[in-house]
Short mmCIF file of C-alpha atoms in Angstrom, two decimals:
data_model
loop_
_atom_site.label_atom_id
_atom_site.label_comp_id
_atom_site.label_asym_id
_atom_site.label_seq_id
_atom_site.Cartn_x
_atom_site.Cartn_y
_atom_site.Cartn_z
CA GLN A 28 0.00 0.00 0.00
CA ALA A 29 1.33 3.46 -0.86
CA ASP A 30 2.45 5.73 1.98
CA ARG A 31 -0.20 8.15 3.14
CA GLY A 32 1.77 11.10 1.78
CA ALA A 33 2.18 9.65 -1.69
CA PRO A 34 0.00 11.04 -4.50
CA ARG A 35 -3.11 8.98 -5.19
CA ARG A 36 -3.16 6.90 -8.38
CA SER A 37 -6.25 6.81 -10.55
CA GLY A 38 -8.59 3.85 -9.99
CA ALA A 39 -7.95 2.51 -13.50
CA MET A 40 -4.18 2.71 -13.10
CA ARG A 41 -4.32 0.96 -9.73
CA ARG A 42 -6.49 -1.85 -11.17
CA ARG A 43 -4.05 -2.35 -14.09
CA GLN A 44 -1.11 -2.49 -11.68
CA LEU A 45 -2.95 -4.97 -9.48
CA ALA A 46 -3.73 -7.12 -12.50
CA ARG A 47 -0.10 -7.15 -13.63
CA ARG A 48 1.08 -7.93 -10.09
CA GLY A 49 -1.51 -10.68 -9.76
CA ARG A 50 -0.44 -12.34 -13.00
CA ALA A 51 3.22 -12.18 -11.97
CA ASP A 52 2.46 -13.72 -8.58
CA ALA A 53 0.30 -16.38 -10.24
CA GLY A 54 3.18 -17.33 -12.55
CA ALA A 55 5.51 -17.58 -9.57
CA MET A 56 2.98 -19.84 -7.80
CA LEU A 57 2.79 -22.17 -10.79
CA GLY A 58 6.56 -22.16 -11.07
CA ARG A 59 6.95 -23.24 -7.46
CA ARG A 60 4.39 -26.00 -7.94
CA ARG A 61 6.11 -27.33 -11.08
CA SER A 62 9.47 -27.40 -9.35
CA ALA A 63 8.21 -29.46 -6.41
CA ALA A 64 9.78 -32.82 -5.74
CA CYS A 65 6.73 -34.73 -6.95
CA ALA A 66 3.63 -33.95 -8.97
CA VAL A 67 0.19 -33.30 -7.51
CA ARG A 68 -3.02 -34.17 -9.28
CA VAL A 69 -5.64 -31.63 -8.31
CA GLY A 70 -9.39 -31.99 -8.71
CA ALA A 71 -11.18 -28.67 -8.91
CA LEU A 72 -14.35 -28.44 -6.84
CA GLY A 73 -15.50 -24.88 -7.12
CA VAL A 74 -13.49 -22.61 -4.84
CA PHE A 75 -11.50 -25.32 -3.12
CA HIS A 76 -9.26 -28.06 -4.45
CA PHE A 77 -8.25 -31.44 -3.12
CA ALA A 78 -5.53 -33.96 -3.92
CA THR A 79 -7.21 -36.84 -5.75
CA GLN A 80 -4.56 -39.45 -5.00
CA ALA A 81 -1.77 -40.05 -2.51
CA SER A 82 0.97 -37.64 -3.61
CA CYS A 83 2.98 -34.79 -2.26
CA VAL A 84 3.13 -31.01 -2.16
CA ASN A 85 6.58 -29.46 -2.02
CA GLY A 86 7.96 -32.80 -0.97
CA ASN A 87 5.41 -33.50 1.77
CA THR A 88 3.13 -36.51 1.36
CA VAL A 89 -0.61 -35.82 1.43
CA GLN A 90 -3.44 -38.31 1.74
CA VAL A 91 -6.36 -38.87 -0.58
CA HIS A 92 -8.90 -36.02 -0.18
CA SER A 93 -6.64 -34.23 2.24
CA ALA A 94 -6.90 -30.57 3.18
CA PRO A 95 -7.14 -28.16 0.24
CA VAL A 96 -3.96 -27.49 -1.71
CA ASP A 97 -3.19 -24.20 -3.44
CA ALA A 98 -5.92 -23.20 -5.87
CA PRO A 99 -4.96 -22.50 -9.49
CA ALA A 100 -4.24 -18.95 -10.53
CA PHE A 101 -6.87 -16.76 -12.13
CA ALA A 102 -6.96 -13.30 -13.64
CA PRO A 103 -7.96 -10.65 -11.08
CA ASP A 104 -10.47 -9.19 -13.53
CA ALA A 105 -12.14 -12.53 -14.40
CA PRO A 106 -15.91 -12.51 -13.80
CA TYR A 107 -17.35 -13.99 -10.65
CA THR A 108 -19.55 -17.08 -10.93
CA ARG A 109 -21.74 -18.41 -8.14
CA VAL A 110 -20.45 -21.75 -6.85
CA GLU A 111 -22.57 -22.19 -3.71
CA ALA A 112 -25.96 -21.01 -2.47
CA TYR A 113 -26.70 -21.33 1.24
CA GLN A 114 -30.47 -20.86 1.22
CA GLY A 115 -33.79 -22.57 1.79
CA HIS A 116 -34.76 -25.87 3.37
CA ASP A 117 -31.37 -27.58 2.83
CA PHE A 118 -29.44 -24.73 4.43
CA PHE A 119 -28.50 -26.61 7.60
CA THR A 120 -27.31 -29.70 5.71
CA LYS A 121 -24.23 -27.71 4.71
CA TRP A 122 -23.12 -26.78 8.24
CA ASN A 123 -21.80 -28.49 11.36
CA PHE A 124 -23.25 -27.50 14.75
CA TRP A 125 -20.68 -26.55 17.36
CA THR A 126 -21.49 -28.00 20.81
CA LYS A 127 -18.25 -27.47 22.72
CA PRO A 128 -17.71 -24.82 25.42
CA ASP A 129 -17.38 -21.25 24.21
CA PRO A 130 -13.67 -20.32 24.02
CA THR A 131 -14.56 -16.67 24.70
CA LYS A 132 -16.12 -17.63 28.03
CA GLY A 133 -19.59 -16.59 26.97
CA TYR A 134 -22.68 -17.37 29.02
CA VAL A 135 -23.96 -19.75 26.36
CA ASP A 136 -24.89 -23.38 25.80
CA TYR A 137 -24.35 -24.19 22.13
CA VAL A 138 -26.80 -26.96 21.22
CA ASP A 139 -26.76 -29.54 18.44
CA GLU A 140 -29.15 -29.61 15.50
CA ALA A 141 -31.61 -32.06 17.07
CA VAL A 142 -31.99 -29.98 20.22
CA ALA A 143 -32.17 -26.76 18.21
CA ARG A 144 -35.04 -28.11 16.11
CA GLN A 145 -36.85 -29.53 19.13
CA ARG A 146 -36.75 -26.16 20.91
CA GLY A 147 -37.60 -24.10 17.83
CA LEU A 148 -34.21 -22.36 17.76
CA ILE A 149 -33.68 -22.99 14.03
CA GLN A 150 -36.17 -22.72 11.18
CA SER A 151 -35.85 -22.73 7.40
CA SER A 152 -38.10 -21.78 4.52
CA PRO A 153 -37.53 -20.91 0.87
CA ASP A 154 -37.28 -17.23 1.84
CA ASN A 155 -35.14 -17.18 4.95
CA VAL A 156 -33.37 -19.13 7.66
CA VAL A 157 -33.60 -18.33 11.37
CA MET A 158 -31.02 -19.11 14.09
CA ALA A 159 -32.08 -17.98 17.57
CA ALA A 160 -31.23 -18.18 21.23
CA ASP A 161 -33.78 -19.44 23.74
CA ALA A 162 -36.05 -16.51 24.68
CA THR A 163 -38.50 -18.43 26.86
CA HIS A 164 -36.80 -19.76 29.98
CA GLN A 165 -34.61 -18.55 32.78
CA THR A 166 -31.30 -20.39 32.71
CA GLY A 167 -28.77 -21.65 35.22
CA ASP A 168 -25.04 -22.17 35.28
CA GLY A 169 -24.91 -23.83 31.86
CA GLY A 170 -25.69 -20.65 29.93
CA ARG A 171 -28.46 -19.64 27.54
CA PRO A 172 -29.10 -22.16 24.73
CA SER A 173 -27.97 -20.75 21.39
CA ILE A 174 -26.51 -21.61 17.98
CA ARG A 175 -23.08 -21.71 16.43
CA ILE A 176 -22.68 -23.29 12.99
CA GLU A 177 -19.60 -23.77 10.78
CA SER A 178 -19.62 -24.49 7.05
CA LYS A 179 -18.61 -27.98 6.00
CA THR A 180 -16.76 -26.41 3.08
CA GLN A 181 -13.42 -24.72 3.58
CA TYR A 182 -12.38 -21.83 1.34
CA ASN A 183 -9.12 -20.37 0.10
CA ARG A 184 -10.62 -17.34 -1.65
CA GLY A 185 -14.00 -16.09 -2.78
CA LEU A 186 -16.69 -13.43 -2.78
CA PHE A 187 -19.26 -14.03 -0.03
CA ILE A 188 -22.54 -12.08 -0.31
CA ALA A 189 -24.92 -12.31 2.65
CA ASP A 190 -28.45 -10.89 2.45
CA ILE A 191 -29.43 -10.62 6.11
CA ALA A 192 -32.86 -9.58 7.38
CA HIS A 193 -32.08 -9.51 11.12
CA ILE A 194 -28.94 -9.52 13.27
CA PRO A 195 -29.14 -10.40 16.99
CA THR A 196 -29.25 -7.32 19.20
CA GLY A 197 -29.93 -6.36 22.81
CA CYS A 198 -28.05 -6.18 26.08
CA GLY A 199 -25.97 -9.31 26.60
CA THR A 200 -25.76 -10.38 22.95
CA TRP A 201 -22.50 -10.89 21.03
CA PRO A 202 -23.25 -12.00 17.44
CA ALA A 203 -20.77 -12.54 14.63
CA PHE A 204 -20.56 -13.73 11.02
CA TRP A 205 -16.95 -14.64 10.31
CA MET A 206 -14.37 -17.03 8.85
CA TYR A 207 -11.38 -18.83 10.31
CA GLY A 208 -8.95 -21.62 9.49
CA GLU A 209 -7.68 -24.28 11.86
CA ASP A 210 -7.02 -27.98 12.22
CA SER A 211 -5.14 -30.11 14.75
CA GLN A 212 -1.81 -29.39 13.04
CA HIS A 213 -2.37 -25.70 12.39
CA ILE A 214 -3.59 -24.03 15.54
CA TRP A 215 -5.36 -20.67 15.39
CA PRO A 216 -4.32 -18.06 14.34
CA ARG A 217 -1.92 -19.87 11.97
CA TRP A 218 -4.52 -19.86 9.14
CA GLY A 219 -6.10 -16.56 10.11
CA GLU A 220 -9.52 -15.15 10.89
CA TYR A 221 -11.75 -12.67 9.03
CA ASP A 222 -14.63 -11.20 11.03
CA ILE A 223 -17.16 -9.78 8.58
CA ILE A 224 -19.92 -8.72 11.01
CA GLU A 225 -19.46 -8.34 14.74
CA GLY A 226 -20.63 -6.30 17.69
CA THR A 227 -22.00 -6.52 21.22
CA HIS A 228 -25.12 -5.51 23.14
CA GLN A 229 -26.97 -2.65 21.41
CA ASP A 230 -24.25 -1.66 18.95
CA SER A 231 -25.50 0.05 15.80
CA VAL A 232 -22.11 -0.11 14.05
CA SER A 233 -20.51 -3.43 13.15
CA SER A 234 -16.76 -4.02 13.03
CA THR A 235 -14.75 -5.90 10.40
CA THR A 236 -11.51 -7.37 11.73
CA LEU A 237 -8.57 -9.63 10.84
CA HIS A 238 -6.65 -11.77 13.35
CA THR A 239 -3.31 -13.27 12.31
CA THR A 240 0.15 -14.39 13.24
CA ASP A 241 2.99 -11.85 13.11
CA LYS A 242 3.90 -9.69 10.09
CA CYS A 243 0.46 -8.48 9.11
CA ASN A 244 0.55 -4.74 9.80
CA GLN A 245 -1.96 -2.54 7.95
CA LYS A 246 -0.51 0.78 9.10
CA GLY A 247 -0.10 2.02 5.52
CA VAL A 248 -3.74 1.36 4.60
CA ASP A 249 -5.43 4.71 4.11
CA SER A 250 -8.69 5.55 5.88
CA GLY A 251 -10.58 7.78 3.49
CA GLY A 252 -8.62 6.45 0.52
CA ASP A 253 -8.46 2.68 0.50
CA PHE A 254 -11.64 2.44 2.58
CA ASP A 255 -14.25 5.04 3.43
CA SER A 256 -14.70 4.31 7.12
CA THR A 257 -12.35 4.61 10.11
CA TRP A 258 -10.15 2.38 12.24
CA ASN A 259 -11.24 1.23 15.66
CA LEU A 260 -8.95 2.43 18.42
CA GLY A 261 -6.12 0.38 19.90
CA ALA A 262 -4.77 0.30 23.44
CA GLN A 263 -2.79 3.53 23.17
CA PRO A 264 -4.69 6.85 23.30
CA GLY A 265 -5.60 7.96 19.79
CA ALA A 266 -3.81 5.03 18.14
CA SER A 267 -5.52 2.95 15.46
CA ALA A 268 -5.98 -0.81 15.78
CA ASP A 269 -4.17 -1.46 12.47
CA ASN A 270 -1.93 -4.41 13.39
CA CYS A 271 -3.61 -7.76 12.72
CA PHE A 272 -1.14 -9.74 14.88
CA VAL A 273 -3.03 -11.07 17.91
CA ASP A 274 -0.08 -10.24 20.19
CA ALA A 275 0.64 -6.76 18.83
CA GLN A 276 2.24 -4.77 21.63
CA ASP A 277 0.33 -1.53 21.11
CA GLN A 278 -3.12 -3.15 21.09
CA TRP A 279 -5.35 -5.17 23.36
CA HIS A 280 -4.55 -8.87 23.34
CA ASN A 281 -6.24 -10.53 20.34
CA GLN A 282 -7.68 -7.22 19.13
CA GLY A 283 -6.47 -7.59 15.56
CA CYS A 284 -6.77 -4.89 12.89
CA SER A 285 -10.30 -3.55 13.01
CA GLN A 286 -12.37 -1.12 10.92
CA LYS A 287 -15.85 0.30 11.46
CA ALA A 288 -18.84 -0.42 9.24
CA PRO A 289 -21.44 2.27 8.43
CA GLN A 290 -24.12 3.44 10.84
CA ASP A 291 -26.99 0.96 11.29
CA SER A 292 -24.92 -1.89 9.87
CA MET A 293 -26.30 -3.90 12.80
CA GLY A 294 -28.55 -3.29 15.79
CA ALA A 295 -32.13 -2.03 16.03
CA GLY A 296 -31.78 0.37 13.10
CA PHE A 297 -30.50 -2.38 10.83
CA ASN A 298 -33.42 -4.63 11.73
CA LEU A 299 -36.07 -1.92 11.42
CA GLN A 300 -34.95 -1.02 7.89
CA GLY A 301 -35.36 -4.63 6.79
CA GLY A 302 -31.70 -5.61 7.15
CA GLY A 303 -29.02 -5.25 4.54
CA VAL A 304 -26.48 -6.92 2.29
CA TYR A 305 -22.81 -7.54 3.06
CA ALA A 306 -20.27 -8.44 0.36
CA ALA A 307 -16.95 -9.82 1.61
CA GLU A 308 -14.20 -10.35 -0.97
CA TRP A 309 -11.11 -12.40 -0.10
CA ASP A 310 -8.82 -12.21 -3.14
CA PRO A 311 -5.25 -13.48 -2.58
CA VAL A 312 -4.29 -12.88 -6.22
CA ALA A 313 -5.38 -9.22 -6.31
CA LYS A 314 -3.95 -9.15 -2.77
CA HIS A 315 -6.71 -7.67 -0.69
CA ILE A 316 -9.67 -8.37 1.58
CA ARG A 317 -12.53 -5.91 1.01
CA THR A 318 -16.02 -5.54 2.52
CA TRP A 319 -19.06 -3.55 1.38
CA TYR A 320 -22.44 -2.97 3.00
CA TRP A 321 -25.76 -1.71 1.60
CA PRO A 322 -29.09 -1.22 3.42
CA ALA A 323 -31.75 -3.60 2.13
CA GLY A 324 -33.07 -2.53 -1.26
CA SER A 325 -30.08 -0.31 -2.09
CA GLU A 326 -27.63 -3.01 -3.17
CA PRO A 327 -26.28 -2.69 -6.76
CA ALA A 328 -28.26 -4.20 -9.63
CA ASP A 329 -25.48 -6.69 -10.40
CA VAL A 330 -25.69 -8.00 -6.82
CA LYS A 331 -29.46 -8.44 -7.14
CA ALA A 332 -28.94 -10.22 -10.46
CA LYS A 333 -26.32 -12.51 -8.86
CA ARG A 334 -23.68 -11.38 -11.35
CA PRO A 335 -21.49 -9.32 -9.00
CA GLU A 336 -18.92 -6.87 -10.36
CA PRO A 337 -17.01 -5.47 -7.37
CA HIS A 338 -15.03 -3.02 -9.51
CA ARG A 339 -18.28 -1.09 -10.01
CA TRP A 340 -19.16 -0.76 -6.34
CA GLY A 341 -16.92 2.10 -5.35
CA THR A 342 -14.76 2.30 -2.25
CA PRO A 343 -15.45 -0.45 0.33
CA PHE A 344 -16.05 0.42 3.95
CA SER A 345 -13.27 -2.01 4.88
CA PHE A 346 -10.00 -2.76 3.10
CA PHE A 347 -6.99 -4.84 4.13
CA SER A 348 -3.89 -5.31 2.01
CA LEU A 349 -2.48 -8.78 1.32
CA ARG A 350 0.65 -7.50 -0.40
CA ASN A 351 3.67 -9.54 0.60
CA LYS A 352 5.42 -6.70 2.41
CA VAL A 353 2.25 -5.82 4.34
CA CYS A 354 0.43 -9.09 5.07
CA ALA A 355 1.28 -12.04 2.82
CA PRO A 356 -1.74 -14.01 1.54
CA GLN A 357 -0.40 -17.11 3.31
CA HIS A 358 -1.77 -15.69 6.56
CA PHE A 359 -5.22 -16.96 5.48
CA LYS A 360 -5.99 -20.53 4.45
CA ASN A 361 -8.67 -23.24 4.61
CA MET A 362 -11.23 -20.99 6.28
CA ARG A 363 -14.78 -22.01 7.27
CA LEU A 364 -17.78 -19.71 7.40
CA VAL A 365 -19.34 -19.24 10.85
CA PHE A 366 -22.57 -17.80 12.23
CA ASP A 367 -22.80 -17.61 16.00
CA LEU A 368 -24.53 -15.90 18.90
CA THR A 369 -22.92 -15.96 22.30
CA PHE A 370 -23.64 -13.83 25.37
CA CYS A 371 -21.47 -11.62 27.57
CA GLY A 372 -18.08 -13.34 27.43
CA ASP A 373 -14.68 -11.68 27.43
CA LEU A 374 -15.70 -8.74 25.27
CA GLY A 375 -19.34 -8.39 26.29
CA ASN A 376 -18.44 -8.29 29.97
CA ALA A 377 -15.66 -5.76 29.38
CA VAL A 378 -18.06 -3.20 27.85
CA TRP A 379 -21.18 -4.18 29.82
CA ASN A 380 -21.45 -1.04 31.97
CA LEU A 381 -20.64 1.17 28.99
CA ARG A 382 -23.19 -0.32 26.59
CA CYS A 383 -25.97 -1.20 29.05
CA PRO A 384 -25.71 1.34 31.90
CA GLY A 385 -28.12 1.37 34.79
CA LEU A 386 -28.67 -2.37 35.04
CA LYS A 387 -27.72 -3.29 38.59
CA MET A 388 -26.57 -6.80 37.81
CA THR A 389 -23.87 -8.56 35.87
CA CYS A 390 -24.24 -9.38 32.21
CA ASP A 391 -24.55 -13.10 33.02
CA GLU A 392 -27.29 -12.42 35.57
CA PHE A 393 -29.25 -10.29 33.13
CA VAL A 394 -29.09 -12.89 30.36
CA ALA A 395 -29.98 -15.72 32.77
CA LYS A 396 -32.94 -14.07 34.48
CA HIS A 397 -34.59 -12.05 31.71
CA PRO A 398 -35.54 -14.23 28.72
CA GLN A 399 -38.19 -11.64 27.81
CA ASN A 400 -35.28 -9.37 26.80
CA MET A 401 -33.90 -11.96 24.37
CA THR A 402 -36.68 -11.73 21.78
CA GLU A 403 -34.37 -9.88 19.35
CA ALA A 404 -31.54 -12.38 19.83
CA TYR A 405 -31.77 -14.15 16.50
CA TRP A 406 -30.28 -14.24 13.00
CA SER A 407 -32.56 -14.19 9.96
CA VAL A 408 -30.68 -14.83 6.72
CA ARG A 409 -32.36 -14.54 3.34
CA SER A 410 -29.39 -15.91 1.41
CA LEU A 411 -25.64 -16.45 1.49
CA ASP A 412 -24.02 -16.86 -1.93
CA VAL A 413 -20.41 -17.79 -2.61
CA TYR A 414 -18.73 -16.73 -5.86
CA ASP A 415 -15.38 -17.63 -7.43
CA ARG A 416 -13.43 -16.12 -10.31
CA THR A 417 -12.55 -19.49 -11.88
CA GLY A 418 -15.86 -19.64 -13.72
CA SER A 419 -16.45 -23.17 -12.44
CA ALA A 420 -20.10 -24.16 -12.30
CA SER A 421 -19.37 -26.98 -9.86
CA PRO A 422 -21.04 -26.31 -6.51
CA ALA A 423 -18.55 -25.86 -3.68
CA THR A 424 -20.44 -28.02 -1.22
CA VAL A 425 -18.25 -31.10 -0.84
CA PRO A 426 -16.37 -30.88 2.46
CA PRO A 427 -12.81 -32.11 3.02
CA ALA A 428 -13.35 -35.82 3.69
CA THR A 429 -10.76 -36.16 6.41
CA VAL A 430 -10.76 -32.73 8.05
CA PRO A 431 -12.33 -33.03 11.54
CA PRO A 432 -13.80 -30.18 13.57
CA PRO A 433 -11.22 -28.17 15.52
CA PRO A 434 -9.74 -29.91 18.59
CA SER A 435 -11.25 -29.12 21.96
CA THR A 436 -8.53 -27.12 23.68
CA SER A 437 -9.04 -24.04 25.76
CA THR A 438 -6.31 -22.06 24.04
CA VAL A 439 -7.09 -22.24 20.36
CA LEU A 440 -10.71 -23.01 19.66
CA PRO A 441 -12.69 -20.57 17.58
CA THR A 442 -15.96 -19.28 18.78
CA ALA A 443 -16.81 -15.71 19.00
CA SER A 444 -14.51 -13.30 17.47
CA PRO A 445 -14.32 -9.60 17.58
CA SER A 446 -10.94 -9.84 18.93
CA SER A 447 -10.94 -13.46 18.24
CA ARG A 448 -13.53 -16.04 18.83
CA VAL A 449 -10.79 -18.58 18.69
CA GLY A 450 -8.28 -17.28 21.14
CA THR A 451 -7.99 -17.68 24.87
CA THR A 452 -8.75 -14.07 25.72
CA THR A 453 -10.44 -11.51 23.53
CA ALA A 454 -9.43 -7.90 23.29
CA LEU A 455 -10.80 -5.75 26.07
CA ARG A 456 -11.50 -2.51 24.23
CA GLN A 457 -11.74 0.68 26.22
CA SER A 458 -13.69 2.59 23.59
CA PRO A 459 -16.85 1.51 21.75
CA TRP A 460 -16.65 -0.03 18.33
CA ALA A 461 -17.42 2.51 16.82
CA SER A 462 -32.23 3.33 3.91
CA GLN A 463 -34.45 1.98 2.60
CA PRO A 464 -37.19 -0.50 3.67
CA ALA A 465 -36.98 -3.86 1.99
CA SER A 466 -40.56 -3.76 0.77
CA ALA A 467 -39.81 -6.18 -2.05
CA GLN A 468 -38.06 -8.63 0.25
CA ALA A 469 -39.70 -11.55 1.95
CA PRO A 470 -40.88 -10.68 5.48
CA VAL A 471 -38.64 -11.63 8.37
CA GLN A 472 -39.64 -14.92 9.90
CA LYS A 473 -39.29 -14.63 13.65
CA PRO A 474 -38.39 -17.74 15.61
CA THR A 475 -41.26 -19.72 17.08
CA GLN A 476 -39.94 -21.56 20.09
CA ALA A 477 -41.37 -24.63 21.68
CA PRO A 478 -43.57 -23.74 24.66
CA GLN A 479 -41.86 -26.25 26.91
CA GLN A 480 -38.17 -26.77 27.28
CA ALA A 481 -37.01 -30.27 26.41
CA PRO A 482 -34.65 -32.03 28.78
CA GLN A 483 -31.05 -31.07 28.21
CA GLN A 484 -29.39 -33.57 25.91
CA ALA A 485 -25.75 -34.43 25.89
CA PRO A 486 -23.91 -32.35 23.27
CA GLN A 487 -23.22 -34.14 20.03
CA GLN A 488 -20.51 -33.25 17.54
CA LEU A 489 -21.95 -33.73 14.08
#
């Protein structure tokens, strides 16, 4: 990224330079692959690619249908083609339900699919999908029953467009829509994390954040130039949270590099206007991660037509560079999509008195004793589409056959993540993170919960 004092290049010139740089990097990638000690046969399955026989990558043996290997190169200006549609009655068949303890210490009991259906916490229709927390019963030490799901597919790039009718809101809530990579051999944050939507309590402004290992510093990224929003604040007075490293010395532990979304990008205002559309682009060839947001009904025509052209959308509200000298693309790999809703936790508790003043009880006590205040604690998603530049029409729905869910360890599991839903301790921020009705959209389907709570079942890992 150019220094802040450098003259601005024209948009067309910058796109041409990115295209040339992308093609050069793509050639280097292919050159490295061809010079490896043994050949790899790769089967393309949409946006992810698997070894189709026992072979090796750079001299290391891999098993049949192992974790994704490097995807083939593509031109940065190639058109996007939809390769996956998360929508309708089969929505939940493409996700695993997380039932382990919350790594961010939230007051939550993540339930499996069977329990969620029995209690009315999940619902699906052709028009939308609902994921809710229990809003009927007082709860005890185990936490409030809620949902966390992770996509069975892992991604190594893509454009992810989410049309969301309702985001959980209210005192105690901590919702997020995000991505992360991890397996038993690559512990978080080795493969990175990309938080697309995140906030706590009654926030009306979402945050978009990256969490990485060392050497991912976005200091040169220009607020007002590269993106049209502002940085969240770090631990030092007046300093921006622009270092993605989870142990950056000038930021809260696990804070990551974090930028603000527009006003009413979540919260009561978002829900009253009929929701909105987020577009999250992870492009390791063009070397950036960009995020846009539009209130419902104001998204571009190409988005509505499901033929997205990001170069026409203008400046994103969030931009992170993946240039090698800033934050090499290798910081992000094999990432799953995640929707979750936890309560309180490391971050929610840290800002409890600031966001919900006047309540003479702890966050946990409020969430446990006041289910009537949880009626807005639910996700309603109209659609989530995944696009890839390869032009492949193959649906990206086949999961890695041998990749298990993340191991159950208290130090690395992913869960909620504004500062990292995967780490041991989330960032304790001292300062807050900082339209048009969707008349043509399908109405929001609110969760209808079972009148009686079923006996607690033992968690199952699907």
